[in-house]
C-alpha atoms as a PDB file:
ATOM      1  CA  MET A   1       0.000   0.000   0.000  1.00  0.00           C
ATOM      2  CA  LYS A   2       2.818   2.427   0.866  1.00  0.00           C
ATOM      3  CA  LEU A   3       4.507   1.695  -2.464  1.00  0.00           C
ATOM      4  CA  LYS A   4       1.274   2.481  -4.316  1.00  0.00           C
ATOM      5  CA  ALA A   5       0.904   5.792  -2.436  1.00  0.00           C
ATOM      6  CA  VAL A   6       4.515   6.736  -3.227  1.00  0.00           C
ATOM      7  CA  LEU A   7       4.037   5.889  -6.909  1.00  0.00           C
ATOM      8  CA  ILE A   8       0.812   7.928  -7.084  1.00  0.00           C
ATOM      9  CA  ALA A   9       2.455  10.884  -5.311  1.00  0.00           C
ATOM     10  CA  THR A  10       5.445  10.685  -7.684  1.00  0.00           C
ATOM     11  CA  LEU A  11       3.146  10.564 -10.701  1.00  0.00           C
ATOM     12  CA  ILE A  12       1.149  13.583  -9.499  1.00  0.00           C
ATOM     13  CA  MET A  13       4.342  15.570  -8.814  1.00  0.00           C
ATOM     14  CA  THR A  14       5.681  14.662 -12.263  1.00  0.00           C
ATOM     15  CA  ILE A  15       2.466  15.745 -13.980  1.00  0.00           C
ATOM     16  CA  LEU A  16       2.357  19.021 -12.056  1.00  0.00           C
ATOM     17  CA  SER A  17       6.023  19.829 -12.761  1.00  0.00           C
ATOM     18  CA  VAL A  18       5.727  19.562 -16.572  1.00  0.00           C
ATOM     19  CA  PRO A  19       3.774  22.819 -17.017  1.00  0.00           C
ATOM     20  CA  LEU A  20       6.185  24.603 -14.676  1.00  0.00           C
ATOM     21  CA  PHE A  21       9.175  23.441 -16.722  1.00  0.00           C
ATOM     22  CA  ALA A  22       7.437  24.435 -19.959  1.00  0.00           C
ATOM     23  CA  GLU A  23       6.697  27.884 -18.493  1.00  0.00           C
ATOM     24  CA  GLU A  24      10.301  28.247 -17.298  1.00  0.00           C
ATOM     25  CA  THR A  25      11.622  27.253 -20.737  1.00  0.00           C
ATOM     26  CA  GLU A  26       9.301  29.761 -22.410  1.00  0.00           C
ATOM     27  CA  ASP A  27      10.510  32.486 -20.030  1.00  0.00           C
ATOM     28  CA  PHE A  28      14.141  31.785 -20.922  1.00  0.00           C
ATOM     29  CA  GLU A  29      13.279  31.830 -24.622  1.00  0.00           C
ATOM     30  CA  LYS A  30      11.675  35.253 -24.171  1.00  0.00           C
ATOM     31  CA  LEU A  31      14.632  36.420 -22.077  1.00  0.00           C
ATOM     32  CA  GLY A  32      17.150  35.296 -24.710  1.00  0.00           C
ATOM     33  CA  GLN A  33      15.246  37.086 -27.457  1.00  0.00           C
ATOM     34  CA  LYS A  34      14.816  40.234 -25.334  1.00  0.00           C
ATOM     35  CA  MET A  35      18.509  40.414 -24.405  1.00  0.00           C
ATOM     36  CA  THR A  36      19.464  39.947 -28.073  1.00  0.00           C
ATOM     37  CA  GLU A  37      17.048  42.714 -29.104  1.00  0.00           C
ATOM     38  CA  ASP A  38      18.555  44.945 -26.400  1.00  0.00           C
ATOM     39  CA  VAL A  39      22.076  44.321 -27.766  1.00  0.00           C
ATOM     40  CA  TRP A  40      20.938  45.316 -31.258  1.00  0.00           C
ATOM     41  CA  ALA A  41      19.164  48.451 -30.015  1.00  0.00           C
ATOM     42  CA  LEU A  42      22.318  49.522 -28.159  1.00  0.00           C
ATOM     43  CA  MET A  43      24.500  48.803 -31.216  1.00  0.00           C
ATOM     44  CA  LYS A  44      22.194  50.882 -33.420  1.00  0.00           C
ATOM     45  CA  ALA A  45      22.311  53.717 -30.877  1.00  0.00           C
ATOM     46  CA  GLY A  46      26.114  53.442 -30.729  1.00  0.00           C
ATOM     47  CA  ASN A  47      25.928  53.093 -26.952  1.00  0.00           C
ATOM     48  CA  VAL A  48      29.320  51.443 -26.494  1.00  0.00           C
ATOM     49  CA  ASP A  49      29.544  52.215 -22.756  1.00  0.00           C
ATOM     50  CA  GLN A  50      26.296  50.439 -21.920  1.00  0.00           C
ATOM     51  CA  LEU A  51      27.236  47.505 -24.171  1.00  0.00           C
ATOM     52  CA  LYS A  52      30.595  47.212 -22.411  1.00  0.00           C
ATOM     53  CA  ASP A  53      28.786  47.033 -19.061  1.00  0.00           C
ATOM     54  CA  MET A  54      26.698  44.107 -20.260  1.00  0.00           C
ATOM     55  CA  MET A  55      29.618  42.163 -21.804  1.00  0.00           C
ATOM     56  CA  ALA A  56      31.286  39.277 -19.971  1.00  0.00           C
ATOM     57  CA  ASP A  57      34.995  38.988 -19.360  1.00  0.00           C
ATOM     58  CA  GLY A  58      36.277  36.699 -22.072  1.00  0.00           C
ATOM     59  CA  PHE A  59      33.787  38.015 -24.653  1.00  0.00           C
ATOM     60  CA  GLN A  60      34.574  36.905 -28.178  1.00  0.00           C
ATOM     61  CA  SER A  61      32.962  37.484 -31.553  1.00  0.00           C
ATOM     62  CA  LEU A  62      33.472  35.734 -34.846  1.00  0.00           C
ATOM     63  CA  HIS A  63      33.018  37.312 -38.253  1.00  0.00           C
ATOM     64  CA  GLN A  64      34.050  36.163 -41.708  1.00  0.00           C
ATOM     65  CA  ASP A  65      37.191  38.286 -41.387  1.00  0.00           C
ATOM     66  CA  GLY A  66      38.205  36.747 -38.042  1.00  0.00           C
ATOM     67  CA  SER A  67      37.586  36.837 -34.315  1.00  0.00           C
ATOM     68  CA  ARG A  68      37.550  39.820 -31.983  1.00  0.00           C
ATOM     69  CA  ASN A  69      37.922  40.171 -28.223  1.00  0.00           C
ATOM     70  CA  LEU A  70      35.809  42.525 -26.103  1.00  0.00           C
ATOM     71  CA  GLU A  71      37.811  45.682 -26.819  1.00  0.00           C
ATOM     72  CA  GLU A  72      38.085  44.921 -30.551  1.00  0.00           C
ATOM     73  CA  GLN A  73      34.339  44.282 -30.740  1.00  0.00           C
ATOM     74  CA  LEU A  74      33.615  47.613 -29.072  1.00  0.00           C
ATOM     75  CA  VAL A  75      35.773  49.383 -31.686  1.00  0.00           C
ATOM     76  CA  LEU A  76      33.855  47.564 -34.435  1.00  0.00           C
ATOM     77  CA  ILE A  77      30.498  48.501 -32.868  1.00  0.00           C
ATOM     78  CA  ALA A  78      31.532  52.162 -32.565  1.00  0.00           C
ATOM     79  CA  GLY A  79      32.063  52.243 -36.354  1.00  0.00           C
ATOM     80  CA  LEU A  80      29.123  50.049 -37.422  1.00  0.00           C
ATOM     81  CA  SER A  81      26.753  52.715 -38.688  1.00  0.00           C
ATOM     82  CA  LEU A  82      23.728  50.425 -38.512  1.00  0.00           C
ATOM     83  CA  GLY A  83      20.706  51.224 -40.607  1.00  0.00           C
ATOM     84  CA  GLU A  84      17.242  49.883 -39.961  1.00  0.00           C
ATOM     85  CA  TYR A  85      17.278  46.204 -39.056  1.00  0.00           C
ATOM     86  CA  LYS A  86      14.885  43.307 -38.598  1.00  0.00           C
ATOM     87  CA  LEU A  87      15.494  40.271 -36.357  1.00  0.00           C
ATOM     88  CA  THR A  88      13.566  37.095 -37.262  1.00  0.00           C
ATOM     89  CA  ASP A  89      13.378  33.325 -36.786  1.00  0.00           C
ATOM     90  CA  PHE A  90      14.667  33.177 -33.209  1.00  0.00           C
ATOM     91  CA  LYS A  91      15.696  29.826 -31.747  1.00  0.00           C
ATOM     92  CA  VAL A  92      16.717  30.077 -28.095  1.00  0.00           C
ATOM     93  CA  THR A  93      18.182  27.289 -25.978  1.00  0.00           C
ATOM     94  CA  ILE A  94      19.354  27.110 -22.406  1.00  0.00           C
ATOM     95  CA  ALA A  95      21.958  25.015 -20.635  1.00  0.00           C
ATOM     96  CA  GLU A  96      22.403  25.775 -16.941  1.00  0.00           C
ATOM     97  CA  ASN A  97      23.801  29.336 -16.848  1.00  0.00           C
ATOM     98  CA  THR A  98      24.037  29.866 -20.633  1.00  0.00           C
ATOM     99  CA  ILE A  99      21.475  31.134 -23.144  1.00  0.00           C
ATOM    100  CA  VAL A 100      22.162  30.705 -26.864  1.00  0.00           C
ATOM    101  CA  ALA A 101      20.049  32.662 -29.363  1.00  0.00           C
ATOM    102  CA  THR A 102      20.254  32.033 -33.094  1.00  0.00           C
ATOM    103  CA  TYR A 103      18.318  34.195 -35.508  1.00  0.00           C
ATOM    104  CA  PHE A 104      18.413  35.974 -38.840  1.00  0.00           C
ATOM    105  CA  VAL A 105      18.983  39.687 -39.258  1.00  0.00           C
ATOM    106  CA  SER A 106      18.375  41.944 -42.211  1.00  0.00           C
ATOM    107  CA  VAL A 107      20.465  45.094 -41.798  1.00  0.00           C
ATOM    108  CA  LYS A 108      22.630  47.517 -43.691  1.00  0.00           C
ATOM    109  CA  GLU A 109      25.868  47.747 -41.761  1.00  0.00           C
ATOM    110  CA  THR A 110      29.464  48.780 -42.260  1.00  0.00           C
ATOM    111  CA  ILE A 111      32.219  46.444 -41.056  1.00  0.00           C
ATOM    112  CA  ASP A 112      35.857  47.467 -41.468  1.00  0.00           C
ATOM    113  CA  GLY A 113      34.803  50.176 -43.922  1.00  0.00           C
ATOM    114  CA  GLU A 114      32.829  47.719 -46.085  1.00  0.00           C
ATOM    115  CA  ARG A 115      29.109  48.491 -46.523  1.00  0.00           C
ATOM    116  CA  LEU A 116      27.230  45.180 -46.562  1.00  0.00           C
ATOM    117  CA  ASP A 117      23.894  44.494 -48.238  1.00  0.00           C
ATOM    118  CA  SER A 118      20.730  43.943 -46.199  1.00  0.00           C
ATOM    119  CA  GLU A 119      20.068  40.330 -47.235  1.00  0.00           C
ATOM    120  CA  PRO A 120      19.064  38.214 -44.208  1.00  0.00           C
ATOM    121  CA  ALA A 121      22.010  36.408 -42.613  1.00  0.00           C
ATOM    122  CA  PRO A 122      22.300  34.078 -39.616  1.00  0.00           C
ATOM    123  CA  ARG A 123      23.696  35.271 -36.301  1.00  0.00           C
ATOM    124  CA  MET A 124      24.281  33.711 -32.908  1.00  0.00           C
ATOM    125  CA  THR A 125      24.397  35.586 -29.621  1.00  0.00           C
ATOM    126  CA  VAL A 126      25.374  33.900 -26.340  1.00  0.00           C
ATOM    127  CA  PHE A 127      24.702  35.081 -22.794  1.00  0.00           C
ATOM    128  CA  VAL A 128      26.091  33.672 -19.533  1.00  0.00           C
ATOM    129  CA  LYS A 129      24.780  34.251 -16.028  1.00  0.00           C
ATOM    130  CA  VAL A 130      27.442  35.811 -13.797  1.00  0.00           C
ATOM    131  CA  GLY A 131      26.167  36.117 -10.236  1.00  0.00           C
ATOM    132  CA  ASP A 132      22.669  37.559 -10.554  1.00  0.00           C
ATOM    133  CA  ASN A 133      23.265  39.196 -13.955  1.00  0.00           C
ATOM    134  CA  TRP A 134      23.180  37.962 -17.531  1.00  0.00           C
ATOM    135  CA  LYS A 135      26.253  39.005 -19.546  1.00  0.00           C
ATOM    136  CA  TRP A 136      26.846  38.995 -23.297  1.00  0.00           C
ATOM    137  CA  LEU A 137      29.585  36.388 -23.832  1.00  0.00           C
ATOM    138  CA  ALA A 138      29.791  35.736 -27.570  1.00  0.00           C
ATOM    139  CA  HIS A 139      28.460  36.816 -30.945  1.00  0.00           C
ATOM    140  CA  VAL A 140      28.743  35.154 -34.360  1.00  0.00           C
ATOM    141  CA  ASN A 141      28.057  37.075 -37.571  1.00  0.00           C
ATOM    142  CA  MET A 142      27.660  34.744 -40.548  1.00  0.00           C
ATOM    143  CA  LYS A 143      27.222  37.596 -43.039  1.00  0.00           C
ATOM    144  CA  PRO A 144      29.657  37.121 -45.919  1.00  0.00           C
ATOM    145  CA  ILE A 145      31.965  40.046 -46.585  1.00  0.00           C
ATOM    146  CA  LYS A 146      32.453  40.379 -50.329  1.00  0.00           C
ATOM    147  CA  LYS A 147      35.988  41.248 -51.295  1.00  0.00           C
END
């Protein structure tokens, strides 16, 4: 009888926990998208100081022309000259203290003096939780640079 009661209690707890996990996952998906949108808004505004505050130690970006550390990325952002942009097709995953957002962006931007077209291109933005705060850890720009 005790075994049956334990099994029933376990089953009920399992059933009740599924919606909570689904809600938590949805919240992290929204958080990942929101933080990515915030990064883009700050880049468009050229707000390098606020971006630096939200970047993690060890930040790294990858572009077709190579990788950049935190300071190099801030220099790139300062010279981006972003036009209007559109972020679409978000996929957000979570693993412990890390959120990974992949998406497409359509934007006219200038990288290393090269004005790129606005065709949609894939990007990846990664955030890591440091203490109580989420920090921007990595960014991948898959936009080809035509030479």
